[in-house]
Amino acid sequence: MPNLLLFLHVAGAIFWMGGMTFMVLALRPALHAQLQPPVRLPLVVGVLRRFFILVIVSIALLLATGVWLLLQVPGAQAPRGWHAMAGLGIVMMLVFGHIFFSPWRRLKAAVAAQDWPAGGQRMNQITLLVKVNLALGWLAIAAVLLWR
């Protein structure tokens, strides 16, 4: 059972981190180079709508499995890296919550109103916050693997 929970925990992290990496480093630059805002921004909204469902599922999975795995070891005996990963993970979830409830909502409204400059501003804000989350994710991975 612990191995299955660890597998599910890692799978949730891979989906979230991999999706952020793909969006920021591959999809967004290619779309920006090839498509104008009236085509690009509605496409990005469609992609993010699907991706954010995966992020929410990943967060639920990470929380459920992470709490269970952490509770299997008395707090004082758990490696420091585990605690660092948990703290960074919570910060990442809060950053995602901000993305979801603020710039994401405004991006959808701007695209619906065909306000391309405002949509571009919101997309830039989302991209910056995703880059922050990506950096935090790598710090969490480093903490759990390197800080024992």
Short mmCIF file of N, CA and C in Angstrom, two decimals:
data_model
loop_
_atom_site.label_atom_id
_atom_site.label_comp_id
_atom_site.label_asym_id
_atom_site.label_seq_id
_atom_site.Cartn_x
_atom_site.Cartn_y
_atom_site.Cartn_z
N MET A 1 0.81 -1.22 0.00
CA MET A 1 0.00 0.00 0.00
C MET A 1 0.85 1.27 0.00
N PRO A 2 1.90 1.36 0.83
CA PRO A 2 2.72 2.58 0.80
C PRO A 2 3.34 2.83 -0.58
N ASN A 3 3.74 1.77 -1.28
CA ASN A 3 4.34 1.96 -2.61
C ASN A 3 3.31 2.48 -3.60
N LEU A 4 2.07 2.01 -3.50
CA LEU A 4 1.01 2.50 -4.38
C LEU A 4 0.74 3.98 -4.11
N LEU A 5 0.69 4.35 -2.84
CA LEU A 5 0.46 5.76 -2.50
C LEU A 5 1.63 6.64 -2.96
N LEU A 6 2.84 6.14 -2.80
CA LEU A 6 4.00 6.89 -3.29
C LEU A 6 3.94 7.04 -4.81
N PHE A 7 3.57 5.97 -5.50
CA PHE A 7 3.41 6.04 -6.96
C PHE A 7 2.37 7.09 -7.35
N LEU A 8 1.23 7.08 -6.69
CA LEU A 8 0.18 8.05 -7.00
C LEU A 8 0.64 9.47 -6.69
N HIS A 9 1.40 9.63 -5.62
CA HIS A 9 1.93 10.96 -5.26
C HIS A 9 2.87 11.47 -6.35
N VAL A 10 3.78 10.62 -6.77
CA VAL A 10 4.72 11.01 -7.81
C VAL A 10 3.99 11.26 -9.13
N ALA A 11 2.99 10.44 -9.44
CA ALA A 11 2.21 10.64 -10.68
C ALA A 11 1.52 12.00 -10.67
N GLY A 12 0.93 12.38 -9.54
CA GLY A 12 0.30 13.69 -9.44
C GLY A 12 1.29 14.82 -9.68
N ALA A 13 2.49 14.68 -9.10
CA ALA A 13 3.52 15.70 -9.29
C ALA A 13 3.99 15.75 -10.75
N ILE A 14 4.12 14.60 -11.37
CA ILE A 14 4.57 14.55 -12.76
C ILE A 14 3.55 15.22 -13.68
N PHE A 15 2.28 14.93 -13.49
CA PHE A 15 1.25 15.57 -14.32
C PHE A 15 1.28 17.09 -14.18
N TRP A 16 1.35 17.56 -12.95
CA TRP A 16 1.33 19.01 -12.71
C TRP A 16 2.60 19.66 -13.23
N MET A 17 3.76 19.15 -12.81
CA MET A 17 5.03 19.74 -13.24
C MET A 17 5.22 19.60 -14.75
N GLY A 18 4.90 18.45 -15.29
CA GLY A 18 5.05 18.24 -16.72
C GLY A 18 4.16 19.16 -17.53
N GLY A 19 2.94 19.34 -17.06
CA GLY A 19 2.01 20.24 -17.75
C GLY A 19 2.48 21.68 -17.73
N MET A 20 2.99 22.11 -16.58
CA MET A 20 3.51 23.48 -16.50
C MET A 20 4.71 23.66 -17.42
N THR A 21 5.60 22.68 -17.43
CA THR A 21 6.77 22.74 -18.28
C THR A 21 6.37 22.82 -19.75
N PHE A 22 5.46 21.96 -20.16
CA PHE A 22 5.00 21.95 -21.55
C PHE A 22 4.37 23.29 -21.93
N MET A 23 3.50 23.80 -21.06
CA MET A 23 2.81 25.05 -21.37
C MET A 23 3.78 26.21 -21.53
N VAL A 24 4.70 26.36 -20.58
CA VAL A 24 5.56 27.53 -20.55
C VAL A 24 6.71 27.43 -21.55
N LEU A 25 7.30 26.25 -21.68
CA LEU A 25 8.50 26.13 -22.50
C LEU A 25 8.25 25.67 -23.93
N ALA A 26 7.10 25.06 -24.21
CA ALA A 26 6.86 24.53 -25.55
C ALA A 26 5.63 25.16 -26.22
N LEU A 27 4.47 24.99 -25.61
CA LEU A 27 3.23 25.41 -26.27
C LEU A 27 3.12 26.93 -26.40
N ARG A 28 3.28 27.64 -25.30
CA ARG A 28 3.09 29.10 -25.34
C ARG A 28 4.04 29.79 -26.32
N PRO A 29 5.35 29.48 -26.31
CA PRO A 29 6.22 30.15 -27.29
C PRO A 29 5.84 29.83 -28.74
N ALA A 30 5.45 28.59 -29.00
CA ALA A 30 5.07 28.23 -30.36
C ALA A 30 3.79 28.95 -30.79
N LEU A 31 2.81 29.01 -29.90
CA LEU A 31 1.57 29.72 -30.23
C LEU A 31 1.83 31.21 -30.43
N HIS A 32 2.67 31.77 -29.57
CA HIS A 32 2.98 33.20 -29.66
C HIS A 32 3.68 33.53 -30.98
N ALA A 33 4.53 32.63 -31.44
CA ALA A 33 5.27 32.86 -32.68
C ALA A 33 4.41 32.69 -33.92
N GLN A 34 3.33 31.90 -33.81
CA GLN A 34 2.59 31.53 -35.01
C GLN A 34 1.20 32.14 -35.12
N LEU A 35 0.59 32.51 -34.00
CA LEU A 35 -0.81 32.93 -34.03
C LEU A 35 -0.99 34.32 -33.43
N GLN A 36 -1.90 35.06 -33.99
CA GLN A 36 -2.27 36.38 -33.47
C GLN A 36 -3.22 36.21 -32.29
N PRO A 37 -3.32 37.23 -31.41
CA PRO A 37 -4.15 37.11 -30.21
C PRO A 37 -5.60 36.66 -30.46
N PRO A 38 -6.30 37.10 -31.51
CA PRO A 38 -7.68 36.64 -31.67
C PRO A 38 -7.82 35.13 -31.89
N VAL A 39 -6.76 34.49 -32.33
CA VAL A 39 -6.77 33.04 -32.50
C VAL A 39 -6.07 32.37 -31.31
N ARG A 40 -4.94 32.95 -30.90
CA ARG A 40 -4.11 32.35 -29.86
C ARG A 40 -4.81 32.30 -28.50
N LEU A 41 -5.40 33.41 -28.08
CA LEU A 41 -5.95 33.47 -26.72
C LEU A 41 -7.15 32.54 -26.51
N PRO A 42 -8.10 32.43 -27.46
CA PRO A 42 -9.16 31.44 -27.25
C PRO A 42 -8.62 30.00 -27.21
N LEU A 43 -7.59 29.73 -28.00
CA LEU A 43 -6.99 28.39 -27.97
C LEU A 43 -6.35 28.13 -26.61
N VAL A 44 -5.63 29.12 -26.08
CA VAL A 44 -4.99 28.96 -24.78
C VAL A 44 -6.05 28.76 -23.69
N VAL A 45 -7.15 29.49 -23.77
CA VAL A 45 -8.23 29.30 -22.79
C VAL A 45 -8.75 27.86 -22.83
N GLY A 46 -8.92 27.33 -24.03
CA GLY A 46 -9.38 25.94 -24.15
C GLY A 46 -8.38 24.95 -23.59
N VAL A 47 -7.11 25.18 -23.85
CA VAL A 47 -6.06 24.29 -23.33
C VAL A 47 -6.00 24.38 -21.81
N LEU A 48 -5.99 25.61 -21.28
CA LEU A 48 -5.91 25.78 -19.83
C LEU A 48 -7.14 25.23 -19.12
N ARG A 49 -8.29 25.36 -19.73
CA ARG A 49 -9.52 24.82 -19.12
C ARG A 49 -9.33 23.31 -18.86
N ARG A 50 -8.81 22.60 -19.82
CA ARG A 50 -8.59 21.16 -19.66
C ARG A 50 -7.44 20.88 -18.68
N PHE A 51 -6.36 21.66 -18.82
CA PHE A 51 -5.20 21.44 -17.95
C PHE A 51 -5.53 21.72 -16.50
N PHE A 52 -6.30 22.75 -16.23
CA PHE A 52 -6.62 23.09 -14.85
C PHE A 52 -7.44 21.99 -14.17
N ILE A 53 -8.23 21.25 -14.92
CA ILE A 53 -8.92 20.09 -14.35
C ILE A 53 -7.89 19.07 -13.88
N LEU A 54 -6.88 18.82 -14.71
CA LEU A 54 -5.81 17.89 -14.31
C LEU A 54 -5.04 18.41 -13.10
N VAL A 55 -4.82 19.72 -13.04
CA VAL A 55 -4.11 20.29 -11.89
C VAL A 55 -4.93 20.09 -10.61
N ILE A 56 -6.22 20.33 -10.68
CA ILE A 56 -7.07 20.16 -9.50
C ILE A 56 -7.07 18.70 -9.04
N VAL A 57 -7.15 17.78 -9.97
CA VAL A 57 -7.08 16.35 -9.62
C VAL A 57 -5.70 16.03 -9.03
N SER A 58 -4.65 16.58 -9.64
CA SER A 58 -3.29 16.35 -9.13
C SER A 58 -3.13 16.89 -7.71
N ILE A 59 -3.65 18.07 -7.47
CA ILE A 59 -3.57 18.66 -6.13
C ILE A 59 -4.29 17.78 -5.10
N ALA A 60 -5.48 17.32 -5.44
CA ALA A 60 -6.22 16.44 -4.53
C ALA A 60 -5.42 15.17 -4.25
N LEU A 61 -4.85 14.60 -5.29
CA LEU A 61 -4.05 13.38 -5.15
C LEU A 61 -2.80 13.64 -4.32
N LEU A 62 -2.11 14.75 -4.59
CA LEU A 62 -0.91 15.09 -3.83
C LEU A 62 -1.22 15.33 -2.36
N LEU A 63 -2.31 16.02 -2.09
CA LEU A 63 -2.69 16.27 -0.69
C LEU A 63 -3.03 14.96 0.03
N ALA A 64 -3.88 14.16 -0.59
CA ALA A 64 -4.32 12.92 0.06
C ALA A 64 -3.16 11.97 0.30
N THR A 65 -2.35 11.74 -0.71
CA THR A 65 -1.24 10.80 -0.55
C THR A 65 -0.12 11.39 0.30
N GLY A 66 0.15 12.69 0.14
CA GLY A 66 1.22 13.32 0.91
C GLY A 66 0.94 13.31 2.40
N VAL A 67 -0.28 13.66 2.76
CA VAL A 67 -0.64 13.66 4.18
C VAL A 67 -0.55 12.24 4.73
N TRP A 68 -1.07 11.27 4.00
CA TRP A 68 -1.04 9.89 4.47
C TRP A 68 0.40 9.41 4.64
N LEU A 69 1.24 9.67 3.65
CA LEU A 69 2.63 9.23 3.73
C LEU A 69 3.38 9.93 4.87
N LEU A 70 3.14 11.21 5.05
CA LEU A 70 3.82 11.96 6.11
C LEU A 70 3.37 11.49 7.49
N LEU A 71 2.11 11.12 7.62
CA LEU A 71 1.61 10.67 8.91
C LEU A 71 2.10 9.26 9.29
N GLN A 72 2.69 8.56 8.35
CA GLN A 72 3.22 7.23 8.65
C GLN A 72 4.52 7.28 9.43
N VAL A 73 5.13 8.47 9.48
CA VAL A 73 6.40 8.65 10.19
C VAL A 73 6.17 9.72 11.26
N PRO A 74 6.57 9.47 12.50
CA PRO A 74 6.44 10.53 13.50
C PRO A 74 7.15 11.80 13.03
N GLY A 75 6.53 12.95 13.29
CA GLY A 75 7.02 14.23 12.78
C GLY A 75 8.49 14.48 12.98
N ALA A 76 9.00 14.16 14.14
CA ALA A 76 10.41 14.43 14.43
C ALA A 76 11.33 13.50 13.66
N GLN A 77 10.82 12.37 13.20
CA GLN A 77 11.66 11.41 12.49
C GLN A 77 11.58 11.57 10.96
N ALA A 78 10.61 12.32 10.49
CA ALA A 78 10.50 12.53 9.04
C ALA A 78 11.67 13.39 8.58
N PRO A 79 12.25 13.06 7.43
CA PRO A 79 13.37 13.88 6.92
C PRO A 79 12.94 15.33 6.73
N ARG A 80 13.87 16.24 6.93
CA ARG A 80 13.58 17.67 6.77
C ARG A 80 13.09 17.98 5.36
N GLY A 81 13.63 17.26 4.40
CA GLY A 81 13.21 17.47 3.01
C GLY A 81 11.73 17.20 2.80
N TRP A 82 11.18 16.25 3.54
CA TRP A 82 9.75 15.97 3.44
C TRP A 82 8.95 17.19 3.90
N HIS A 83 9.37 17.76 5.02
CA HIS A 83 8.66 18.94 5.54
C HIS A 83 8.80 20.12 4.58
N ALA A 84 10.01 20.29 4.02
CA ALA A 84 10.22 21.36 3.04
C ALA A 84 9.34 21.14 1.82
N MET A 85 9.28 19.89 1.34
CA MET A 85 8.44 19.59 0.18
C MET A 85 6.97 19.89 0.50
N ALA A 86 6.52 19.51 1.68
CA ALA A 86 5.13 19.76 2.06
C ALA A 86 4.84 21.26 2.10
N GLY A 87 5.74 22.02 2.70
CA GLY A 87 5.54 23.47 2.77
C GLY A 87 5.55 24.11 1.39
N LEU A 88 6.50 23.74 0.55
CA LEU A 88 6.55 24.27 -0.81
C LEU A 88 5.33 23.85 -1.62
N GLY A 89 4.88 22.63 -1.39
CA GLY A 89 3.67 22.16 -2.07
C GLY A 89 2.45 22.97 -1.71
N ILE A 90 2.33 23.32 -0.44
CA ILE A 90 1.20 24.16 0.00
C ILE A 90 1.29 25.54 -0.66
N VAL A 91 2.49 26.11 -0.71
CA VAL A 91 2.66 27.41 -1.38
C VAL A 91 2.27 27.29 -2.85
N MET A 92 2.69 26.21 -3.50
CA MET A 92 2.32 26.00 -4.91
C MET A 92 0.81 25.92 -5.08
N MET A 93 0.15 25.26 -4.18
CA MET A 93 -1.31 25.14 -4.26
C MET A 93 -1.97 26.51 -4.09
N LEU A 94 -1.43 27.31 -3.19
CA LEU A 94 -1.96 28.67 -2.99
C LEU A 94 -1.73 29.53 -4.24
N VAL A 95 -0.56 29.41 -4.85
CA VAL A 95 -0.29 30.15 -6.08
C VAL A 95 -1.28 29.71 -7.17
N PHE A 96 -1.50 28.40 -7.29
CA PHE A 96 -2.47 27.93 -8.28
C PHE A 96 -3.87 28.48 -7.96
N GLY A 97 -4.24 28.48 -6.69
CA GLY A 97 -5.54 29.03 -6.31
C GLY A 97 -5.68 30.48 -6.74
N HIS A 98 -4.61 31.25 -6.57
CA HIS A 98 -4.63 32.65 -7.03
C HIS A 98 -4.79 32.71 -8.55
N ILE A 99 -4.01 31.91 -9.27
CA ILE A 99 -4.12 31.87 -10.73
C ILE A 99 -5.56 31.57 -11.12
N PHE A 100 -6.12 30.54 -10.51
CA PHE A 100 -7.45 30.05 -10.90
C PHE A 100 -8.55 31.06 -10.62
N PHE A 101 -8.47 31.73 -9.47
CA PHE A 101 -9.56 32.63 -9.08
C PHE A 101 -9.37 34.08 -9.49
N SER A 102 -8.19 34.45 -9.98
CA SER A 102 -7.99 35.83 -10.37
C SER A 102 -7.62 35.98 -11.84
N PRO A 103 -6.35 35.81 -12.24
CA PRO A 103 -6.04 36.08 -13.65
C PRO A 103 -6.74 35.13 -14.63
N TRP A 104 -6.97 33.89 -14.23
CA TRP A 104 -7.67 32.94 -15.11
C TRP A 104 -9.10 33.40 -15.37
N ARG A 105 -9.79 33.82 -14.33
CA ARG A 105 -11.16 34.33 -14.48
C ARG A 105 -11.17 35.56 -15.37
N ARG A 106 -10.19 36.44 -15.18
CA ARG A 106 -10.11 37.67 -15.98
C ARG A 106 -9.70 37.37 -17.43
N LEU A 107 -8.86 36.37 -17.62
CA LEU A 107 -8.49 35.98 -18.99
C LEU A 107 -9.72 35.48 -19.74
N LYS A 108 -10.50 34.64 -19.11
CA LYS A 108 -11.72 34.14 -19.77
C LYS A 108 -12.66 35.28 -20.11
N ALA A 109 -12.81 36.24 -19.20
CA ALA A 109 -13.70 37.38 -19.46
C ALA A 109 -13.16 38.24 -20.60
N ALA A 110 -11.85 38.46 -20.64
CA ALA A 110 -11.26 39.26 -21.71
C ALA A 110 -11.43 38.59 -23.06
N VAL A 111 -11.24 37.29 -23.11
CA VAL A 111 -11.41 36.56 -24.37
C VAL A 111 -12.87 36.59 -24.81
N ALA A 112 -13.79 36.41 -23.86
CA ALA A 112 -15.22 36.47 -24.21
C ALA A 112 -15.59 37.85 -24.76
N ALA A 113 -14.96 38.90 -24.23
CA ALA A 113 -15.24 40.27 -24.69
C ALA A 113 -14.36 40.66 -25.89
N GLN A 114 -13.50 39.75 -26.33
CA GLN A 114 -12.55 40.00 -27.42
C GLN A 114 -11.66 41.20 -27.12
N ASP A 115 -11.31 41.35 -25.86
CA ASP A 115 -10.38 42.40 -25.41
C ASP A 115 -8.99 41.78 -25.40
N TRP A 116 -8.33 41.79 -26.56
CA TRP A 116 -7.06 41.09 -26.71
C TRP A 116 -5.93 41.69 -25.89
N PRO A 117 -5.81 43.01 -25.75
CA PRO A 117 -4.75 43.53 -24.88
C PRO A 117 -4.91 43.08 -23.42
N ALA A 118 -6.13 43.13 -22.91
CA ALA A 118 -6.36 42.68 -21.53
C ALA A 118 -6.11 41.17 -21.41
N GLY A 119 -6.52 40.42 -22.41
CA GLY A 119 -6.27 38.97 -22.40
C GLY A 119 -4.79 38.67 -22.40
N GLY A 120 -4.03 39.43 -23.19
CA GLY A 120 -2.58 39.24 -23.22
C GLY A 120 -1.94 39.56 -21.88
N GLN A 121 -2.43 40.61 -21.22
CA GLN A 121 -1.91 40.95 -19.89
C GLN A 121 -2.17 39.83 -18.89
N ARG A 122 -3.37 39.29 -18.93
CA ARG A 122 -3.73 38.20 -18.00
C ARG A 122 -2.91 36.95 -18.30
N MET A 123 -2.70 36.68 -19.59
CA MET A 123 -1.90 35.51 -19.96
C MET A 123 -0.46 35.68 -19.50
N ASN A 124 0.07 36.89 -19.61
CA ASN A 124 1.43 37.15 -19.12
C ASN A 124 1.51 36.97 -17.61
N GLN A 125 0.47 37.39 -16.90
CA GLN A 125 0.43 37.22 -15.45
C GLN A 125 0.38 35.73 -15.09
N ILE A 126 -0.46 34.98 -15.79
CA ILE A 126 -0.54 33.53 -15.55
C ILE A 126 0.81 32.88 -15.82
N THR A 127 1.45 33.26 -16.92
CA THR A 127 2.74 32.68 -17.27
C THR A 127 3.77 32.94 -16.19
N LEU A 128 3.83 34.16 -15.68
CA LEU A 128 4.78 34.48 -14.62
C LEU A 128 4.52 33.63 -13.38
N LEU A 129 3.26 33.50 -12.99
CA LEU A 129 2.93 32.72 -11.79
C LEU A 129 3.20 31.23 -12.00
N VAL A 130 2.99 30.75 -13.22
CA VAL A 130 3.31 29.35 -13.51
C VAL A 130 4.82 29.14 -13.43
N LYS A 131 5.60 30.10 -13.90
CA LYS A 131 7.06 29.99 -13.78
C LYS A 131 7.48 29.96 -12.31
N VAL A 132 6.83 30.76 -11.48
CA VAL A 132 7.10 30.73 -10.04
C VAL A 132 6.78 29.34 -9.50
N ASN A 133 5.63 28.81 -9.86
CA ASN A 133 5.24 27.48 -9.38
C ASN A 133 6.20 26.40 -9.89
N LEU A 134 6.64 26.54 -11.11
CA LEU A 134 7.59 25.57 -11.66
C LEU A 134 8.90 25.59 -10.86
N ALA A 135 9.37 26.78 -10.53
CA ALA A 135 10.59 26.90 -9.72
C ALA A 135 10.37 26.30 -8.32
N LEU A 136 9.22 26.58 -7.73
CA LEU A 136 8.91 26.01 -6.41
C LEU A 136 8.83 24.49 -6.48
N GLY A 137 8.26 23.98 -7.55
CA GLY A 137 8.18 22.53 -7.73
C GLY A 137 9.55 21.88 -7.80
N TRP A 138 10.48 22.51 -8.53
CA TRP A 138 11.84 21.97 -8.60
C TRP A 138 12.53 22.06 -7.25
N LEU A 139 12.27 23.12 -6.51
CA LEU A 139 12.83 23.22 -5.16
C LEU A 139 12.29 22.12 -4.26
N ALA A 140 11.00 21.82 -4.38
CA ALA A 140 10.40 20.75 -3.59
C ALA A 140 11.01 19.40 -3.93
N ILE A 141 11.20 19.15 -5.22
CA ILE A 141 11.82 17.89 -5.64
C ILE A 141 13.25 17.81 -5.10
N ALA A 142 13.99 18.90 -5.24
CA ALA A 142 15.37 18.91 -4.73
C ALA A 142 15.38 18.69 -3.22
N ALA A 143 14.47 19.32 -2.52
CA ALA A 143 14.44 19.19 -1.05
C ALA A 143 14.21 17.75 -0.64
N VAL A 144 13.24 17.11 -1.25
CA VAL A 144 12.92 15.75 -0.82
C VAL A 144 14.01 14.76 -1.21
N LEU A 145 14.72 15.02 -2.29
CA LEU A 145 15.76 14.09 -2.72
C LEU A 145 17.13 14.36 -2.10
N LEU A 146 17.41 15.63 -1.79
CA LEU A 146 18.75 15.99 -1.36
C LEU A 146 18.87 16.30 0.13
N TRP A 147 17.76 16.64 0.77
CA TRP A 147 17.82 17.06 2.17
C TRP A 147 17.27 15.95 3.05
N ARG A 148 18.14 15.17 3.59
CA ARG A 148 17.72 14.01 4.37
C ARG A 148 17.93 14.20 5.84
#
